PDB file of C-alpha atoms in Angstrom:
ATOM      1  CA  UNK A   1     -29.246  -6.074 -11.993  1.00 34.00           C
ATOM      2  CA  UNK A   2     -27.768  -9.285  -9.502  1.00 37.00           C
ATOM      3  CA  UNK A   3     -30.661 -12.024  -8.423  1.00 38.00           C
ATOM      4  CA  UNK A   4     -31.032 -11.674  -5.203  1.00 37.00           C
ATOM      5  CA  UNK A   5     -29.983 -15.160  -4.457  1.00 41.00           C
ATOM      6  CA  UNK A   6     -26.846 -14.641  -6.233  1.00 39.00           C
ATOM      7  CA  UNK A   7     -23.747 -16.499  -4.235  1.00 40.00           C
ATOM      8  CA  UNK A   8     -21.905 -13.060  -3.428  1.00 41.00           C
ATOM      9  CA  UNK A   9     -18.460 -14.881  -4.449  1.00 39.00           C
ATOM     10  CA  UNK A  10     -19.449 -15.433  -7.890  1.00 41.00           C
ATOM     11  CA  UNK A  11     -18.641 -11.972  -9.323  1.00 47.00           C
ATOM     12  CA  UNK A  12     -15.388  -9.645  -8.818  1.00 54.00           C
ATOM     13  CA  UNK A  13     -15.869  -5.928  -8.219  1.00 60.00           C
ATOM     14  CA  UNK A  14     -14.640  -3.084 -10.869  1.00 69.00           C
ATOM     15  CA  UNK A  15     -13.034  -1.135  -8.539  1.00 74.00           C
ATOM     16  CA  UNK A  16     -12.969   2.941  -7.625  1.00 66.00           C
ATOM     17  CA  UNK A  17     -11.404   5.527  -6.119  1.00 67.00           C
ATOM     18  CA  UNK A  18     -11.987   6.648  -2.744  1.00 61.00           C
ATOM     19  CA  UNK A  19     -13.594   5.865   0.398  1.00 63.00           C
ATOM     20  CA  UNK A  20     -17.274   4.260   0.219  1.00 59.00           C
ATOM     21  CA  UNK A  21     -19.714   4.033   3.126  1.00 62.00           C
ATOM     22  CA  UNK A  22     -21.400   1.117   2.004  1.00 59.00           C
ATOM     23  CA  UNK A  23     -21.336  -1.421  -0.547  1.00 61.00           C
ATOM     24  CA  UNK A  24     -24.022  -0.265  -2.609  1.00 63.00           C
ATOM     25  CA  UNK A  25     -21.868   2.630  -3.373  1.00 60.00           C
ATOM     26  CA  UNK A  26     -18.701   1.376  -4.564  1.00 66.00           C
ATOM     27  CA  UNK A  27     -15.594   0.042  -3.292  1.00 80.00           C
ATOM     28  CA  UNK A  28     -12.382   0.241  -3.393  1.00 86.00           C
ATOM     29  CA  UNK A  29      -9.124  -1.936  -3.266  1.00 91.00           C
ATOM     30  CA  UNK A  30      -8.913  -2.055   0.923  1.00 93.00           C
ATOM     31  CA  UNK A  31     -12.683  -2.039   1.227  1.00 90.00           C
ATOM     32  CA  UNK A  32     -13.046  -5.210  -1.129  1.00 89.00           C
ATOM     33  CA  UNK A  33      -9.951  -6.912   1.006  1.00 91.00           C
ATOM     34  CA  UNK A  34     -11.880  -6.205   4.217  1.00 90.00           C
ATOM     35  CA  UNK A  35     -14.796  -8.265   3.043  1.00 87.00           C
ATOM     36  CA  UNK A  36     -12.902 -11.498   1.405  1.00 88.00           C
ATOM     37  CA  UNK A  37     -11.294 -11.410   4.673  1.00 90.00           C
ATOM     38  CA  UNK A  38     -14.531 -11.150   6.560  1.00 89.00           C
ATOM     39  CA  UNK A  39     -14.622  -8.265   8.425  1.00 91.00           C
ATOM     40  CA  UNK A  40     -16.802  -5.062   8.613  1.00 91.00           C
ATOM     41  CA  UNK A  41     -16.769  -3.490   5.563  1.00 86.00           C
ATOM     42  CA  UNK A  42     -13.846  -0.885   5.943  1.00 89.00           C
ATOM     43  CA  UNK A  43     -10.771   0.677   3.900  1.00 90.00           C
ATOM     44  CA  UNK A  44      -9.010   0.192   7.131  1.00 94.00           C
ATOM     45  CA  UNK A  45      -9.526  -3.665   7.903  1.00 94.00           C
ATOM     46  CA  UNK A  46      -7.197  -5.102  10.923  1.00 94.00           C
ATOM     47  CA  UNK A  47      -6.549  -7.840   8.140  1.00 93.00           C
ATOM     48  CA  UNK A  48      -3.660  -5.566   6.336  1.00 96.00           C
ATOM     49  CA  UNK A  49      -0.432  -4.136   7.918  1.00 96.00           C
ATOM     50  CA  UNK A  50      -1.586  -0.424   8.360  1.00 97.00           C
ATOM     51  CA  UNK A  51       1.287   0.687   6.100  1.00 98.00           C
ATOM     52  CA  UNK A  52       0.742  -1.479   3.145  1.00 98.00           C
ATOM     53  CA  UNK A  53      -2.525  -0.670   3.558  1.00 97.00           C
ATOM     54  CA  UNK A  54      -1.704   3.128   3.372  1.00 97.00           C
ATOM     55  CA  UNK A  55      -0.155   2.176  -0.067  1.00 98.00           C
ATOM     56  CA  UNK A  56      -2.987  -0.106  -1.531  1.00 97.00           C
ATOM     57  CA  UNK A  57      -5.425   3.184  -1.230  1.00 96.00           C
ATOM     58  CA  UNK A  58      -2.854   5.241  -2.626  1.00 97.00           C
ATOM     59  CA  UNK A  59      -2.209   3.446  -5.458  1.00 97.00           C
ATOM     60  CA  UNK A  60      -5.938   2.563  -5.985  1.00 95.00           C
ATOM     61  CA  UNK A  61      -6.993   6.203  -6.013  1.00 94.00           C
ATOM     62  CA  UNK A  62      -4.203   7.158  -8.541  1.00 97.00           C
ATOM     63  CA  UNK A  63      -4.374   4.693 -10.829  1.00 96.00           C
ATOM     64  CA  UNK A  64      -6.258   6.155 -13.769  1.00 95.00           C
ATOM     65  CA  UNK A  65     -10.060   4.042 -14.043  1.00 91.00           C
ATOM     66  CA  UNK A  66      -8.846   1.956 -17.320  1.00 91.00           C
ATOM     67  CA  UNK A  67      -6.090   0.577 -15.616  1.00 93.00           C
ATOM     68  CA  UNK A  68      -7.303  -0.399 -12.230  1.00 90.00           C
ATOM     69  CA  UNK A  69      -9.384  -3.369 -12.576  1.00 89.00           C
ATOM     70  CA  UNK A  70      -5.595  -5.159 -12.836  1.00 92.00           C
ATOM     71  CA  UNK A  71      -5.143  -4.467  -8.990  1.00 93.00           C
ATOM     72  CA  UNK A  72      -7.878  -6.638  -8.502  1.00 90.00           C
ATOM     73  CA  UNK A  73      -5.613  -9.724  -8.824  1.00 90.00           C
ATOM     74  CA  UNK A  74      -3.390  -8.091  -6.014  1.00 94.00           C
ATOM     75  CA  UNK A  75      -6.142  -8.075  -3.430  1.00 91.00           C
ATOM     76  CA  UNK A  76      -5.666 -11.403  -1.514  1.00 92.00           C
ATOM     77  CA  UNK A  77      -1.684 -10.918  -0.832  1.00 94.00           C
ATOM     78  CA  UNK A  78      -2.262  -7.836   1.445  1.00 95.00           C
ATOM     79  CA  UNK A  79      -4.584 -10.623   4.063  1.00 94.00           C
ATOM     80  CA  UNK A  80      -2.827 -11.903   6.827  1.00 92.00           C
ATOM     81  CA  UNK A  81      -0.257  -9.172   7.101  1.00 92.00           C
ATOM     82  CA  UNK A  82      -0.528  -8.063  10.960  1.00 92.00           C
ATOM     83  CA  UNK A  83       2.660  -7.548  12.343  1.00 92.00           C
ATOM     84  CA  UNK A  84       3.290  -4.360  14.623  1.00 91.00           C
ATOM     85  CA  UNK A  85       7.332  -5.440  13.572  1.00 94.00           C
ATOM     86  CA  UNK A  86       8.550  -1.933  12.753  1.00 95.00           C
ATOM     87  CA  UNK A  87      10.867  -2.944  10.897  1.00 96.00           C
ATOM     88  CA  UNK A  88       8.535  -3.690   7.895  1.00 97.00           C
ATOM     89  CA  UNK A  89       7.330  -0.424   8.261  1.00 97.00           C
ATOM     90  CA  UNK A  90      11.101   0.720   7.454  1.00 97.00           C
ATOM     91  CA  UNK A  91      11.276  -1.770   4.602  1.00 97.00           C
ATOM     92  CA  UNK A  92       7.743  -0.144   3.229  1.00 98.00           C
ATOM     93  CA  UNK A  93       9.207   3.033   3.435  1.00 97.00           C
ATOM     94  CA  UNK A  94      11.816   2.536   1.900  1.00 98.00           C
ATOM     95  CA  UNK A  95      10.539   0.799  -1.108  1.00 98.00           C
ATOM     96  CA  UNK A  96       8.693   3.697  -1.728  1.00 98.00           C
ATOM     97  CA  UNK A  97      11.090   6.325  -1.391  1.00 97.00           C
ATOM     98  CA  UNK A  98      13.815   4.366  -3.801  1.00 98.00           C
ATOM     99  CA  UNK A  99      11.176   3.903  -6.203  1.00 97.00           C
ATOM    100  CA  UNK A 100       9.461   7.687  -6.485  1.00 98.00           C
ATOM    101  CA  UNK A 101      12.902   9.490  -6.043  1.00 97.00           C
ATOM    102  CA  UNK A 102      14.312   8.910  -9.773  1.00 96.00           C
ATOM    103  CA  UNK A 103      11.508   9.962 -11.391  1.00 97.00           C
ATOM    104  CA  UNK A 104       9.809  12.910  -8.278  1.00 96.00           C
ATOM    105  CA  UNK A 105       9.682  16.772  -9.168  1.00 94.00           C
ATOM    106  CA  UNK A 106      12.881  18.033  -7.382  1.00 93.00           C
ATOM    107  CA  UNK A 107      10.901  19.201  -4.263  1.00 91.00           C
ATOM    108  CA  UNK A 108       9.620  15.685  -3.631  1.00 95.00           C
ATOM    109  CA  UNK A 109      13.216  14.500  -4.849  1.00 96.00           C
ATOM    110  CA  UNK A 110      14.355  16.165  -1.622  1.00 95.00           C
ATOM    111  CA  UNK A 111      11.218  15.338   0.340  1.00 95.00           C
ATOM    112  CA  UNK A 112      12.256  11.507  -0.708  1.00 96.00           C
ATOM    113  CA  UNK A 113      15.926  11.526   0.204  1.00 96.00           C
ATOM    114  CA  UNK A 114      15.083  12.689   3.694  1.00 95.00           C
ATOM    115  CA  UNK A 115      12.611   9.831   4.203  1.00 96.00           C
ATOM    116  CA  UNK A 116      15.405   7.070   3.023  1.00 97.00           C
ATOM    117  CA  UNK A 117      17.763   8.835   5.563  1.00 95.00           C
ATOM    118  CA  UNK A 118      15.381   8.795   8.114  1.00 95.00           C
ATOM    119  CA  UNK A 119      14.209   5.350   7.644  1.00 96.00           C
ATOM    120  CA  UNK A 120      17.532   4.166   7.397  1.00 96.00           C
ATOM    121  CA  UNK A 121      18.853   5.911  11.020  1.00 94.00           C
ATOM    122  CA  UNK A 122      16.039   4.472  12.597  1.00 95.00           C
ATOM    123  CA  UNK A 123      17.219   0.916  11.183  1.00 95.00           C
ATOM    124  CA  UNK A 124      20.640   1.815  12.539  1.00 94.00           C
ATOM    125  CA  UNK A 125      19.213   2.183  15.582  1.00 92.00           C
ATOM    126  CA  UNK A 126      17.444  -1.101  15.777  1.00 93.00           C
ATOM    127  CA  UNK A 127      20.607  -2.667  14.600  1.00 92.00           C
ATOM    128  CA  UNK A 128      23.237  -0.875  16.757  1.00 91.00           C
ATOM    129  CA  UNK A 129      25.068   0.548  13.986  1.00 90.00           C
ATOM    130  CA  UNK A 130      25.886   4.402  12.858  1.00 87.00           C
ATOM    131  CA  UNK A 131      23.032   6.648  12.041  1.00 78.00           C
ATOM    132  CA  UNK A 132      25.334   7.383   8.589  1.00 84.00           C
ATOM    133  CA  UNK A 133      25.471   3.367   8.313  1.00 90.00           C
ATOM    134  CA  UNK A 134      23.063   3.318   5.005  1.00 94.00           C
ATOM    135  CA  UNK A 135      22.326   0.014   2.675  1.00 95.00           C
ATOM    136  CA  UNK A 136      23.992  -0.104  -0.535  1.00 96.00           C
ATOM    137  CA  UNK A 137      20.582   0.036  -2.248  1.00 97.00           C
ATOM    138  CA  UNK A 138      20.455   3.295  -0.362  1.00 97.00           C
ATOM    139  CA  UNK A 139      23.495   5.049  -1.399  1.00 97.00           C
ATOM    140  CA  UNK A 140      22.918   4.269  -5.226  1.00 97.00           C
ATOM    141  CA  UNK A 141      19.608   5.822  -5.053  1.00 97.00           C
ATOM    142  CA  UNK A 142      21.122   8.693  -3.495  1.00 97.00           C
ATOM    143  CA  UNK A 143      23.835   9.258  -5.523  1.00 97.00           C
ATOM    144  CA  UNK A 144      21.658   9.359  -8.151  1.00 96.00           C
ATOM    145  CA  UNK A 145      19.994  12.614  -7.193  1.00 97.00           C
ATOM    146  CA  UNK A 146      23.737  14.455  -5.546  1.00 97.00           C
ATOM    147  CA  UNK A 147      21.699  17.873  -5.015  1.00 96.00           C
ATOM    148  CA  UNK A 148      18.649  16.253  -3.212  1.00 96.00           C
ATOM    149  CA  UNK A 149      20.534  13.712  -0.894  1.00 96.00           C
ATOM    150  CA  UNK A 150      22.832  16.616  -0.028  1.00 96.00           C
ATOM    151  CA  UNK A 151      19.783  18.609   1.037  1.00 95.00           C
ATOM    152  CA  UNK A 152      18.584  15.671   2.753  1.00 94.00           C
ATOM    153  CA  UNK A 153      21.574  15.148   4.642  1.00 94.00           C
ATOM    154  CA  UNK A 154      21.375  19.076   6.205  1.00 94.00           C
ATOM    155  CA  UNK A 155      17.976  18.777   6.954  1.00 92.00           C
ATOM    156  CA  UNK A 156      18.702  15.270   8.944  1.00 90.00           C
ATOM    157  CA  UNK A 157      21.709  16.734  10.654  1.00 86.00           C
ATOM    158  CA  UNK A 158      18.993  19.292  12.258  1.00 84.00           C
ATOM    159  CA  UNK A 159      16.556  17.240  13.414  1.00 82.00           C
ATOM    160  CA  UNK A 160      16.015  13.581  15.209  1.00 80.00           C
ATOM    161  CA  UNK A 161      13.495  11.172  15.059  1.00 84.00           C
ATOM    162  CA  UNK A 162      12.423   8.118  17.074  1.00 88.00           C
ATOM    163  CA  UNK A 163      11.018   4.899  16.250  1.00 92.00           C
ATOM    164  CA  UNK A 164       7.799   5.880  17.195  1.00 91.00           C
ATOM    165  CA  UNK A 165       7.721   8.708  15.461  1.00 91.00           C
ATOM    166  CA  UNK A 166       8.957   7.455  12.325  1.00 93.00           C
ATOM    167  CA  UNK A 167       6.107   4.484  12.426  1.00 94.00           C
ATOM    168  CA  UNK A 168       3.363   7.280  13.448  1.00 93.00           C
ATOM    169  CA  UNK A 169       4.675  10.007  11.203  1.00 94.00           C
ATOM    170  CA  UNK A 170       7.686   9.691   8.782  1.00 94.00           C
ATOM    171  CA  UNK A 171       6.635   6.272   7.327  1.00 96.00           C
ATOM    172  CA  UNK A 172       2.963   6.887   6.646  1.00 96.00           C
ATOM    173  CA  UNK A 173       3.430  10.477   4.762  1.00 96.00           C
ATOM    174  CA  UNK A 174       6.497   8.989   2.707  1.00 97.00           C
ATOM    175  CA  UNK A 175       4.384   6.647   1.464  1.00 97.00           C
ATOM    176  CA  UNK A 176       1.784   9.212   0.486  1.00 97.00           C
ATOM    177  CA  UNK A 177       4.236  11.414  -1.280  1.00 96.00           C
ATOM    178  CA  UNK A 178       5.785   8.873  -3.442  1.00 97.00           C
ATOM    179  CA  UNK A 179       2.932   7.751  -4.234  1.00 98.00           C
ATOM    180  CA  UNK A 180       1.941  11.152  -5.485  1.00 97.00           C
ATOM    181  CA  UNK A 181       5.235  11.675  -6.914  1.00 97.00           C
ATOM    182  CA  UNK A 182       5.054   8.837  -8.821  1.00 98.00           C
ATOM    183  CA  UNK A 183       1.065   9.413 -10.140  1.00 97.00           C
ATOM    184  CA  UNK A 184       2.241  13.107 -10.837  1.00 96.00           C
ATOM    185  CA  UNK A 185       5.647  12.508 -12.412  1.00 96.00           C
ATOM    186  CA  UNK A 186       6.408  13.026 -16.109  1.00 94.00           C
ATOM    187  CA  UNK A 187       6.902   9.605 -17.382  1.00 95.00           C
ATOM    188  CA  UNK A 188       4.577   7.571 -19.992  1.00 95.00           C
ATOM    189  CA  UNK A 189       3.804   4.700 -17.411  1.00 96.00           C
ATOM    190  CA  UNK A 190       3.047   5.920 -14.206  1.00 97.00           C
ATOM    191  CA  UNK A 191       0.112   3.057 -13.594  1.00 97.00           C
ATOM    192  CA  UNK A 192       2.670   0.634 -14.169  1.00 98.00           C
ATOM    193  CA  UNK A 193       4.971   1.891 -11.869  1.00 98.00           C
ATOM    194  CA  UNK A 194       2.312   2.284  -9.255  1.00 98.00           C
ATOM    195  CA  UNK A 195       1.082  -1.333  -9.777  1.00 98.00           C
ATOM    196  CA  UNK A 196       5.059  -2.085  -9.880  1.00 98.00           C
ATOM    197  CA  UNK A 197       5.315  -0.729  -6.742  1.00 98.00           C
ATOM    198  CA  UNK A 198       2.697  -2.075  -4.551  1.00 98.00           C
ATOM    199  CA  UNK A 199       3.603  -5.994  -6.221  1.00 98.00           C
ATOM    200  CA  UNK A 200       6.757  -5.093  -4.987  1.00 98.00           C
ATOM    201  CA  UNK A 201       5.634  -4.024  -1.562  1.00 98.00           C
ATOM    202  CA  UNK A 202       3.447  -7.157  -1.503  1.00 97.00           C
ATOM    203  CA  UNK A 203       6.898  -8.768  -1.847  1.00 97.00           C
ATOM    204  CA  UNK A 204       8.967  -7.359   1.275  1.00 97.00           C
ATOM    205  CA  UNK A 205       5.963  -8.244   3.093  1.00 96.00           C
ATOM    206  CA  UNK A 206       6.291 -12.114   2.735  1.00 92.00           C
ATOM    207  CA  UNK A 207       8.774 -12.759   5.999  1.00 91.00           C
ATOM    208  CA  UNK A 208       5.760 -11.163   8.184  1.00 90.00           C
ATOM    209  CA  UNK A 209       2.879 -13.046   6.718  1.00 84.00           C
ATOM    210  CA  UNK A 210       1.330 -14.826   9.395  1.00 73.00           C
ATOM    211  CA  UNK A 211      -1.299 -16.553   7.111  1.00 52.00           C
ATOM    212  CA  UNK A 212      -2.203 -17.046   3.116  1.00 48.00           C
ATOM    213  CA  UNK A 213      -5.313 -15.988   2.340  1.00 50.00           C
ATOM    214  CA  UNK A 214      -5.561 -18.731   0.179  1.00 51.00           C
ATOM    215  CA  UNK A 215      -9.620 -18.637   0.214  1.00 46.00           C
ATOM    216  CA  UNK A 216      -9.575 -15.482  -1.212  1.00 50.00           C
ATOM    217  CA  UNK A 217      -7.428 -16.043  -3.808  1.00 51.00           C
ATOM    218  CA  UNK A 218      -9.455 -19.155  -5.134  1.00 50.00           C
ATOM    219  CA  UNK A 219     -12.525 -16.593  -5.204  1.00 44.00           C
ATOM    220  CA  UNK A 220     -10.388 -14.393  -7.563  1.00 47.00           C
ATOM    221  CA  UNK A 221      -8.819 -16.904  -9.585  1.00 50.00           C
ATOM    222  CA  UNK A 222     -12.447 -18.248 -10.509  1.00 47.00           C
ATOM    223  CA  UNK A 223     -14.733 -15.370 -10.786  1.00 46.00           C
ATOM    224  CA  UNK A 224     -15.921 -13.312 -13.659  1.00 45.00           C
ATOM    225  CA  UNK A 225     -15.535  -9.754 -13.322  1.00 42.00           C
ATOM    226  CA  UNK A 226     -18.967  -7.873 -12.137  1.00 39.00           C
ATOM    227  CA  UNK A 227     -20.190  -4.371 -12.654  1.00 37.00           C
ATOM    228  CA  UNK A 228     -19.348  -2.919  -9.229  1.00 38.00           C
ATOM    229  CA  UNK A 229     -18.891  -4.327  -5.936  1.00 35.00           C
ATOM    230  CA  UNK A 230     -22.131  -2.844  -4.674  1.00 36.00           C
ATOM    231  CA  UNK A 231     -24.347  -5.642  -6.136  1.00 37.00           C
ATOM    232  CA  UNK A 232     -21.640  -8.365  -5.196  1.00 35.00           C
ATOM    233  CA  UNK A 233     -21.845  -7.478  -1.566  1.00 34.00           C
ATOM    234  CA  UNK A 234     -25.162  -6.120  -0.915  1.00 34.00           C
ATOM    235  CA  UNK A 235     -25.715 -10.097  -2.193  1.00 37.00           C
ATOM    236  CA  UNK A 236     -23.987 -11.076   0.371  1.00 33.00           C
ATOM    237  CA  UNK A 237     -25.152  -9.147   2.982  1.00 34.00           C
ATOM    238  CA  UNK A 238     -28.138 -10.675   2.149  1.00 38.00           C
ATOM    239  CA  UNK A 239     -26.745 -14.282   2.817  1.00 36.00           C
ATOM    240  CA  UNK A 240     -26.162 -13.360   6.545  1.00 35.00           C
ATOM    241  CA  UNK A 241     -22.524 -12.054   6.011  1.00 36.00           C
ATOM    242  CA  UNK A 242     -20.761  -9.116   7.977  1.00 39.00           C
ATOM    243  CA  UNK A 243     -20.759  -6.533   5.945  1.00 36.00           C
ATOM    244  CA  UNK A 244     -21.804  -2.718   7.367  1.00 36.00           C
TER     245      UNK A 244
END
């Protein structure tokens, strides 16, 4: 039970899966972002590049409950990341793909390779080189999985894809399936490698950070952990703050 005169930054949320429609009924990692960052309570706040955002949900609603509450710590790093820049959505991408293909069920192996050949035509595109022009980092995942990439490599000789398409389409469900992939994959840490993968998402994202959120990460650093987020922020709705 909170006091109702409780300063809502004194307390940290546990957090849970899914999407909530208020406060009072949970939140989750976006939805707690879109609050320290002072918007209208939303798992899609304008505060967080729509991508990385894609991936904090993901890895919020596979992380098993025990192992959650360390994403908290994560929250502040994905404020002030706005950039429409596709070419961190290519970076996102890929960072995903690398990191789910080793350890994907072989249909999602496949699924994988195509999206790091996709993502890296499109960034031969951008840079005026060779659609077959790959990274290094790219080829050694690849060559890694021969059967997959050579499946991948027929399937991308049939079909094109544009810039647009890969930032509406291609990006957004790669993330989703390796995020699946790695949630669903037969090792003994998949949290870890979730967590592992979203710090290291956090990462690429550093050249296109137009701002710290260095409020929100003094909240974090100082607070106790609470119960759920419900009684944190119906508290501060009650202060006067925006919060739906």
């Amino acid at each position: 039970m909170f006091r109702s005169r409780l300063d809502p930054l004194e307390m940290l949320p546990v957090l849970s899966s899914g999407r909530h429609r208020n406060p009072r009924s949970g939140g989750c990692f976006m939805e707690f972002a879109s609050y320290l960052a002072g918007e209208r309570w939303s798992d899609h706040p304008r505060c967080t590049h729509p991508l990385l955002a894609e991936l904090a949900r993901g890895v919020n609603d596979h992380t098993s409950d025990g192992a959650r509450s360390r994403l908290v710590e994560l929250i502040p790093s994905v404020i002030g990341v706005t950039t429409r820049d596709v070419r961190l959505d290519i970076a996102l991408a890929l960072r995903c793909a690398r990191e789910a293909l080793p350890v994907a069920s072989a249909p999602r192996q496949t699924v994988m390779a195509v999206s790091i050949l996709s993502a890296e035509r499109v960034l031969a595109e951008l840079d005026g080189r060779r659609g077959d022009d790959i990274s290094a980092e790219s080829r050694r995942a690849l060559d890694e999985v021969p059967h997959a990439a050579r499946e991948a490599a027929r399937i991308i000789g049939q079909v094109g894809i544009s810039v647009g398409g890969f930032r509406r389409h291609a990006a957004p469900n790669t993330v989703r399936c390796a995020v699946r992939a790695i949630a669903d994959a037969c090792v003994p840490d998949p949290d870890e490698r979730l967590r592992g993968l979203l710090v290291g998402a956090i990462d690429d994202c550093a050249p296109w950070r137009e701002q710290p959120a260095e409020h929100a990460e003094q909240v974090l650093a100082s607070a106790p952990v609470a119960r759920d987020v419900g009684g944190v922020v119906a508290a501060a709705a009650d202060e006067g703050h925006r919060v739906a």
